[in-house]
Short mmCIF file of C-alpha atoms in Angstrom, two decimals:
data_model
loop_
_atom_site.label_atom_id
_atom_site.label_comp_id
_atom_site.label_asym_id
_atom_site.label_seq_id
_atom_site.Cartn_x
_atom_site.Cartn_y
_atom_site.Cartn_z
CA MET W 8 59.15 139.42 91.44
CA SER W 9 62.01 137.65 93.17
CA GLY W 10 64.23 140.11 93.91
CA ASP W 11 66.88 137.56 93.02
CA ILE W 12 69.93 138.58 90.55
CA ALA W 13 72.51 135.39 89.63
CA VAL W 14 75.74 135.57 89.27
CA LEU W 15 77.44 133.98 87.01
CA GLY W 16 80.66 135.48 86.74
CA ALA W 17 83.15 136.43 88.44
CA GLY W 18 87.00 137.30 88.18
CA MET W 19 89.94 139.31 89.31
CA HIS W 20 93.65 141.08 88.92
CA PRO W 21 95.66 140.28 91.02
CA TRP W 22 96.22 142.82 93.77
CA GLY W 23 99.74 144.53 94.54
CA LYS W 24 102.05 148.06 92.83
CA TRP W 25 101.90 146.54 88.86
CA GLY W 26 102.91 149.90 87.78
CA ARG W 27 100.16 150.24 84.69
CA SER W 28 96.23 151.82 83.59
CA PHE W 29 93.60 150.84 85.77
CA VAL W 30 91.86 150.06 82.42
CA GLU W 31 94.69 146.77 81.72
CA TYR W 32 93.64 145.48 85.21
CA GLY W 33 90.01 146.47 84.51
CA THR W 34 89.41 144.40 81.27
CA THR W 35 91.38 141.33 82.38
CA ALA W 36 89.04 141.46 85.85
CA ALA W 37 86.70 141.54 83.19
CA ARG W 38 87.36 138.74 80.59
CA ALA W 39 88.16 137.19 83.22
CA ALA W 40 84.15 137.16 84.57
CA LEU W 41 83.19 136.80 82.03
CA ALA W 42 84.82 133.40 80.86
CA ASP W 43 84.15 131.43 84.30
CA ALA W 44 80.52 133.02 83.06
CA GLY W 45 80.64 130.98 79.06
CA ILE W 46 79.04 134.40 78.78
CA ASP W 47 80.63 135.76 75.10
CA TRP W 48 81.87 139.82 75.19
CA ALA W 49 78.72 140.52 73.13
CA ASP W 50 75.75 138.64 75.51
CA VAL W 51 76.52 141.95 77.36
CA ARG W 52 73.44 144.21 77.61
CA SER W 53 74.63 147.31 80.12
CA VAL W 54 78.16 147.42 81.98
CA VAL W 55 78.13 149.14 85.52
CA GLY W 56 81.88 150.66 86.00
CA ALA W 57 82.95 151.30 89.18
CA ASP W 58 84.79 155.07 89.16
CA THR W 59 88.04 156.23 90.32
CA VAL W 60 89.36 159.49 90.39
CA ARG W 61 92.96 158.40 90.57
CA GLY W 62 92.64 156.97 87.28
CA GLY W 63 92.43 160.11 84.58
CA TYR W 64 89.82 161.32 82.77
CA PRO W 65 88.38 158.18 82.18
CA GLY W 66 88.31 156.88 85.39
CA TYR W 67 84.69 158.88 85.95
CA VAL W 68 83.57 157.99 83.05
CA ALA W 69 84.34 153.94 84.29
CA GLY W 70 81.15 152.50 82.00
CA ALA W 71 82.03 153.48 78.88
CA THR W 72 86.19 153.25 79.59
CA PHE W 73 85.77 149.91 79.80
CA ALA W 74 83.27 149.35 77.35
CA GLN W 75 85.70 150.60 74.64
CA ALA W 76 88.34 149.22 75.88
CA LEU W 77 86.69 145.93 75.58
CA GLY W 78 85.14 146.83 71.89
CA TRP W 79 82.42 149.14 71.16
CA GLN W 80 79.37 146.17 70.72
CA GLY W 81 76.60 149.09 70.99
CA ALA W 82 76.07 147.96 75.32
CA ARG W 83 74.59 150.75 77.42
CA VAL W 84 76.89 151.69 80.76
CA THR W 85 76.90 153.56 83.69
CA SER W 86 79.46 155.18 85.89
CA VAL W 87 79.06 154.74 89.18
CA TYR W 88 81.69 156.52 91.69
CA ALA W 89 80.05 156.35 95.83
CA ALA W 90 84.02 156.26 97.07
CA CYS W 91 84.69 153.35 98.75
CA ALA W 92 80.87 151.55 98.27
CA SER W 93 81.10 152.54 94.77
CA GLY W 94 81.32 148.34 93.44
CA ALA W 95 78.56 147.76 95.62
CA GLN W 96 76.54 151.02 93.95
CA ALA W 97 77.32 149.19 90.67
CA ILE W 98 76.12 146.17 91.45
CA GLY W 99 72.88 148.16 93.42
CA ALA W 100 72.58 149.68 89.30
CA ALA W 101 72.79 146.71 87.92
CA ARG W 102 70.71 144.66 89.65
CA ALA W 103 68.02 147.83 89.58
CA GLN W 104 68.67 146.79 85.53
CA ILE W 105 68.34 143.62 85.73
CA LEU W 106 65.12 143.76 87.75
CA ALA W 107 63.39 146.84 85.63
CA GLN W 108 63.86 144.28 82.98
CA LEU W 109 66.05 146.60 81.01
CA ALA W 110 69.26 143.64 80.37
CA ASP W 111 69.64 140.24 81.20
CA VAL W 112 73.26 140.21 81.16
CA VAL W 113 75.70 142.57 83.41
CA LEU W 114 78.77 143.38 83.76
CA VAL W 115 80.51 145.58 86.38
CA VAL W 116 84.38 146.55 86.78
CA GLY W 117 86.17 148.51 89.49
CA ALA W 118 89.30 148.47 88.91
CA ASP W 119 92.32 151.26 90.09
CA ALA W 120 95.83 152.53 90.30
CA ALA W 121 96.42 153.73 93.71
CA PRO W 122 99.19 156.16 94.36
CA LYS W 123 101.69 155.23 97.40
CA GLY W 124 100.97 156.06 100.70
CA PHE W 125 98.05 156.99 102.21
CA PHE W 126 95.18 158.00 100.14
CA ALA W 127 95.33 162.43 99.74
CA PRO W 128 91.75 164.63 98.39
CA ALA W 129 92.58 165.65 94.88
CA GLY W 130 94.31 168.46 94.83
CA GLY W 131 92.64 172.58 94.17
CA GLU W 132 91.75 174.83 96.54
CA ARG W 133 87.56 173.68 98.21
CA PRO W 134 87.35 175.22 101.44
CA ASP W 135 83.74 173.95 101.07
CA ASP W 136 84.93 170.44 100.78
CA PRO W 137 84.89 168.86 104.35
CA ASP W 138 87.87 165.94 102.68
CA TRP W 139 90.29 168.66 101.92
CA LEU W 140 89.34 170.08 105.23
CA ARG W 141 90.73 167.58 106.76
CA PHE W 142 94.22 167.53 105.65
CA ARG W 143 94.54 171.44 105.26
CA VAL W 144 93.29 171.89 108.74
CA LEU W 145 93.91 169.13 110.75
CA GLY W 146 95.88 167.27 108.88
CA ALA W 147 93.94 164.28 109.61
CA THR W 148 95.05 161.38 106.97
CA ASN W 149 92.96 158.10 106.32
CA PRO W 150 95.73 156.16 109.55
CA ALA W 151 94.22 159.21 111.83
CA TYR W 152 91.02 158.34 111.83
CA PHE W 153 91.77 155.07 112.19
CA GLY W 154 94.38 156.11 115.62
CA LEU W 155 91.37 157.85 117.06
CA TYR W 156 89.20 154.63 116.52
CA ALA W 157 91.17 152.01 117.53
CA ARG W 158 92.13 154.72 120.51
CA ARG W 159 88.40 154.38 121.46
CA ARG W 160 87.30 150.76 121.67
CA MET W 161 90.62 150.88 123.42
CA ALA W 162 88.27 152.98 126.20
CA LEU W 163 84.64 151.93 126.19
CA HIS W 164 85.46 148.21 125.47
CA GLY W 165 89.18 147.33 126.88
CA ASP W 166 90.36 146.09 123.47
CA THR W 167 94.03 145.19 123.95
CA LEU W 168 97.22 146.16 121.50
CA ASP W 169 97.20 142.20 120.93
CA ASP W 170 93.78 142.19 120.09
CA PHE W 171 94.16 144.85 116.89
CA ALA W 172 97.72 142.07 115.63
CA GLN W 173 95.88 139.30 116.04
CA VAL W 174 93.37 140.79 113.57
CA LYS W 175 96.15 140.96 111.56
CA VAL W 176 97.23 137.68 112.14
CA LYS W 177 94.11 136.32 111.68
CA ASN W 178 93.58 138.10 107.42
CA ALA W 179 97.03 137.34 107.14
CA ALA W 180 96.80 132.88 107.32
CA ALA W 181 93.63 133.89 105.01
CA GLY W 182 95.52 136.55 102.23
CA ALA W 183 98.26 133.46 102.80
CA LEU W 184 95.84 131.11 100.51
CA ASN W 185 94.40 133.34 98.38
CA PRO W 186 96.18 133.68 94.99
CA HIS W 187 94.48 137.28 94.28
CA ALA W 188 95.67 138.81 97.26
CA ARG W 189 99.03 141.35 97.03
CA TYR W 190 100.57 140.00 100.65
CA ARG W 191 100.70 136.06 100.76
CA LYS W 192 102.81 135.87 104.36
CA ALA W 193 101.71 134.30 107.30
CA VAL W 194 102.69 136.77 110.25
CA SER W 195 102.40 136.49 113.68
CA ALA W 196 101.21 138.98 116.36
CA ASP W 197 105.16 139.22 117.15
CA GLU W 198 105.67 140.88 114.08
CA VAL W 199 102.66 143.47 114.45
CA ALA W 200 103.72 144.48 117.11
CA ALA W 201 107.18 144.67 116.80
CA SER W 202 106.51 147.66 112.99
CA ALA W 203 106.56 150.76 112.99
CA VAL W 204 103.60 153.13 114.40
CA VAL W 205 101.86 155.22 112.34
CA ALA W 206 98.80 156.45 113.75
CA ASP W 207 99.29 155.89 117.67
CA PRO W 208 98.53 152.67 118.63
CA LEU W 209 98.24 150.99 115.37
CA ARG W 210 100.90 149.74 113.36
CA LEU W 211 101.94 149.65 110.19
CA LEU W 212 101.24 146.44 110.16
CA ASP W 213 97.44 147.20 111.29
CA ILE W 214 96.85 149.22 108.53
CA CYS W 215 95.96 148.17 104.67
CA ALA W 216 97.43 149.80 101.91
CA THR W 217 96.84 151.46 98.63
CA SER W 218 97.21 148.84 96.29
CA ASP W 219 96.65 148.33 92.35
CA GLY W 220 93.53 145.99 91.01
CA ALA W 221 90.24 145.09 89.71
CA ALA W 222 87.15 142.78 90.17
CA ALA W 223 84.95 142.15 88.02
CA LEU W 224 81.50 140.31 87.89
CA VAL W 225 78.71 139.00 85.05
CA LEU W 226 75.24 139.32 86.83
CA THR W 227 71.81 138.18 84.95
CA SER W 228 68.08 137.65 85.26
CA MET W 229 67.45 134.19 86.72
CA ASP W 230 65.45 133.24 83.84
CA PHE W 231 68.54 133.70 81.82
CA ALA W 232 70.53 131.08 84.34
CA ARG W 233 67.67 129.05 83.20
CA ARG W 234 68.37 129.42 79.64
CA HIS W 235 72.06 128.96 79.91
CA GLY W 236 71.72 125.39 81.62
CA VAL W 237 72.75 127.01 85.23
CA ALA W 238 69.32 125.41 87.36
CA ASP W 239 70.61 126.74 90.84
CA PRO W 240 73.79 129.79 90.89
CA VAL W 241 74.88 132.13 93.33
CA ARG W 242 71.98 135.00 93.97
CA ILE W 243 72.29 138.37 95.21
CA ARG W 244 70.24 138.64 97.15
CA ALA W 245 69.93 142.07 98.74
CA VAL W 246 72.23 145.54 98.44
CA SER W 247 71.92 148.18 101.13
CA THR W 248 73.56 151.43 100.28
CA VAL W 249 71.31 153.34 102.89
CA SER W 250 72.36 156.95 104.52
CA PRO W 251 73.20 158.20 108.10
CA THR W 252 70.64 159.22 110.57
CA TYR W 253 70.87 162.52 112.65
CA PRO W 254 72.44 163.46 114.17
CA LYS W 255 75.80 161.73 113.74
CA ALA W 256 76.64 161.48 117.58
CA VAL W 257 80.23 160.12 116.67
CA LEU W 258 83.18 160.81 114.68
CA ASP W 259 82.76 159.56 110.86
CA LEU W 260 85.66 160.17 108.13
CA PRO W 261 85.52 162.56 106.22
CA ASP W 262 84.16 165.23 109.13
CA ILE W 263 86.24 166.89 112.22
CA ALA W 264 83.32 167.67 114.40
CA THR W 265 79.70 165.25 115.24
CA ASP W 266 76.91 166.71 115.44
CA SER W 267 73.97 168.24 118.16
CA ALA W 268 72.84 165.54 119.72
CA VAL W 269 71.83 168.44 121.93
CA ALA W 270 67.62 168.65 120.59
CA VAL W 271 67.46 165.14 119.49
CA ALA W 272 68.66 161.62 120.25
CA PRO W 273 70.65 159.58 118.24
CA SER W 274 69.71 156.13 116.57
CA PRO W 275 70.04 153.30 118.83
CA HIS W 276 71.89 152.27 115.71
CA SER W 277 75.26 153.32 114.24
CA PHE W 278 75.95 154.13 110.31
CA ARG W 279 77.19 150.16 109.78
CA ALA W 280 74.50 148.75 111.72
CA SER W 281 72.47 150.70 109.62
CA LEU W 282 74.02 148.78 106.20
CA ALA W 283 73.46 145.41 107.80
CA ARG W 284 70.23 145.58 109.43
CA ALA W 285 68.67 146.99 106.26
CA ALA W 286 70.30 144.47 104.42
CA TYR W 287 68.95 141.47 106.15
CA GLU W 288 66.02 143.40 106.12
CA GLU W 289 65.46 143.16 102.45
CA ALA W 290 67.23 139.95 102.30
CA GLY W 291 64.46 138.04 104.72
CA ILE W 292 67.56 137.22 106.78
CA GLY W 293 69.34 137.55 110.22
CA PRO W 294 73.34 137.25 111.15
CA GLU W 295 72.44 133.88 112.49
CA GLU W 296 72.09 132.36 109.23
CA LEU W 297 75.40 133.73 108.23
CA SER W 298 78.20 131.08 107.08
CA LEU W 299 80.38 134.09 106.44
CA ALA W 300 81.26 137.87 105.91
CA GLU W 301 83.89 140.21 104.06
CA VAL W 302 84.77 143.08 106.01
CA TYR W 303 86.41 146.13 105.15
CA ASP W 304 89.38 146.31 107.38
CA LEU W 305 90.74 148.84 106.82
CA SER W 306 92.06 148.82 110.26
CA THR W 307 92.87 146.09 112.74
CA ALA W 308 90.61 148.25 115.45
CA LEU W 309 87.79 148.45 112.68
CA GLU W 310 87.14 144.63 112.01
CA LEU W 311 86.26 144.11 115.09
CA GLU W 312 83.71 146.93 115.05
CA TRP W 313 82.25 145.49 112.42
CA TYR W 314 81.70 142.37 113.58
CA GLU W 315 79.30 144.25 116.36
CA ASP W 316 77.25 146.48 113.54
CA LEU W 317 76.91 142.88 111.22
CA GLY W 318 75.45 141.65 114.71
CA LEU W 319 77.52 138.47 115.75
CA CYS W 320 77.39 139.80 118.81
CA GLY W 321 76.63 142.41 120.96
CA THR W 322 78.52 145.67 121.31
CA GLY W 323 81.90 145.87 123.15
CA GLN W 324 82.42 141.86 121.83
CA GLY W 325 83.74 141.85 119.67
CA ALA W 326 87.36 141.41 121.23
CA ALA W 327 85.81 137.65 122.89
CA LEU W 328 84.41 136.74 119.59
CA LEU W 329 88.41 136.95 117.63
CA ARG W 330 89.53 135.22 120.89
CA ASP W 331 87.38 132.37 120.51
CA GLY W 332 88.81 131.62 116.85
CA VAL W 333 84.34 132.54 116.07
CA THR W 334 85.95 134.44 112.80
CA ALA W 335 88.85 132.27 111.69
CA LEU W 336 89.26 130.10 108.83
CA GLY W 337 86.98 126.71 110.63
CA GLY W 338 85.07 129.01 113.70
CA ARG W 339 81.60 129.31 113.68
CA VAL W 340 81.50 132.59 110.72
CA PRO W 341 84.95 132.82 109.81
CA VAL W 342 85.00 137.09 108.16
CA ASN W 343 87.66 137.35 105.27
CA THR W 344 88.47 135.02 104.76
CA SER W 345 89.29 136.15 101.77
CA GLY W 346 92.62 138.32 103.16
CA GLY W 347 90.40 141.43 103.37
CA LEU W 348 92.16 144.88 103.03
CA ALA W 349 94.75 143.39 105.21
CA SER W 350 96.29 141.41 102.51
CA PHE W 351 95.13 143.33 99.76
CA GLY W 352 94.93 146.61 100.18
CA GLU W 353 92.82 148.84 98.97
CA ALA W 354 91.62 149.46 95.05
CA VAL W 355 88.90 151.06 96.10
CA PRO W 356 86.54 151.00 93.21
CA ALA W 357 86.88 147.15 93.01
CA GLN W 358 87.07 146.50 96.65
CA ALA W 359 83.62 146.07 97.04
CA ILE W 360 82.91 144.06 94.61
CA ALA W 361 86.20 141.89 95.24
CA GLN W 362 84.44 140.98 98.30
CA VAL W 363 81.10 139.51 96.23
CA CYS W 364 83.77 137.61 94.15
CA GLU W 365 84.89 136.30 97.52
CA LEU W 366 81.58 135.38 98.13
CA THR W 367 80.52 133.92 95.41
CA TRP W 368 83.88 131.25 95.02
CA GLN W 369 82.70 130.65 99.08
CA LEU W 370 79.27 129.63 98.02
CA ARG W 371 80.20 128.35 95.55
CA GLY W 372 82.62 125.70 96.79
CA VAL W 373 85.65 126.71 95.10
CA ALA W 374 87.37 128.45 97.29
CA GLY W 375 90.35 125.60 97.62
CA PRO W 376 92.28 125.30 101.09
CA ARG W 377 90.39 128.59 102.72
CA GLN W 378 87.25 126.71 101.76
CA VAL W 379 83.93 127.56 104.67
CA ALA W 380 82.33 124.27 104.94
CA GLY W 381 78.70 124.20 103.63
CA ALA W 382 79.15 127.82 102.80
CA ARG W 383 74.54 129.38 102.37
CA VAL W 384 75.04 132.81 103.20
CA GLY W 385 77.39 136.11 102.99
CA ILE W 386 77.31 139.12 103.52
CA THR W 387 79.20 142.57 102.29
CA ALA W 388 80.35 145.62 104.22
CA ASN W 389 82.07 148.38 103.90
CA GLN W 390 81.73 151.85 104.06
CA GLY W 391 82.99 155.44 102.11
CA LEU W 392 83.37 159.45 102.22
CA PHE W 393 80.61 161.72 102.81
CA GLY W 394 77.65 159.16 104.06
CA HIS W 395 78.47 156.10 101.39
CA GLY W 396 78.36 152.45 102.48
CA SER W 397 76.61 149.24 101.47
CA ALA W 398 76.13 145.77 102.39
CA VAL W 399 75.57 142.90 100.20
CA VAL W 400 73.66 140.12 101.17
CA ALA W 401 74.32 136.53 98.85
CA VAL W 402 73.11 132.63 98.80
CA ARG W 403 73.02 129.95 97.78
#
């Protein structure tokens, strides 16, 4: 049996700071995806919601929350939480249901109404929670980790502040062409350099914001797509959600220490690289076949590392790839044609779904001025707390 499923619909609520409920954002995105697919809400047999822990109690049961908001009609519901990988795990759950023939049509939705500033752990005293401990013991906010990664790249690979700035310049140029993006303005390297230092060496424009937003997909079996008159849909061919391998020798969120490598040698591949490798293996492709990629650019420095993790270049060569224009619109393998988190900001349960929306539009050839010519294969990649991460391969 083929592992492919069809993407019949993709929809989003624009990112921003709208001051409304995440449920409103999610239902807007869901209705857009249903309309895009030409599917009636009554035809959906399963709803998989990516949870938000900041949206109050309904956020923890997002599948049922969105099913109720759209109107109870008997569909099964599933709610998924995996930090920043929640959306991809929701896609994975939907794919499993379709391949198991539990449902022909599945709606996947993720939405968030994010707080201002950086994300902090939920309140309360939780000394057994490393995410809580890093704030309480170290004051190690997310931007502090991003700064550590940037310094590590500068020390190991010779990356420069201008290299980081050029990632923002590239993504802002793409985001300016995306009607769903929050920030739709091109920026210069000088503007990045002139922005306030947040976590040395990173400036304000090197780090993504927190945002409200939503994304949704209508996923179906290949048989349903054909019966619906779509002979050649965009297809999801792989969903990788592998966990890290012990020992982890590089500091990673939310932990405040690494594992010892005295007794066991670290894996030759990093956690992020293993996510991509598993996706390539499942899809039966290699990085040389990619038309584009959407990666989790929490900071400009982290995007450069994703180039290497995806196998677009060797270790330490990410900045050179950027300088050569390979990852820009018009380059050999454009990365973050949507504008990335640099242009959207984080709406945690939605962002991995939004990445697949972008692949869908690119592979259909309907991405407008940011279209990648002849796009046939795309990959997404992101990483969340507690060993959560994901990579999704879509093909046409």
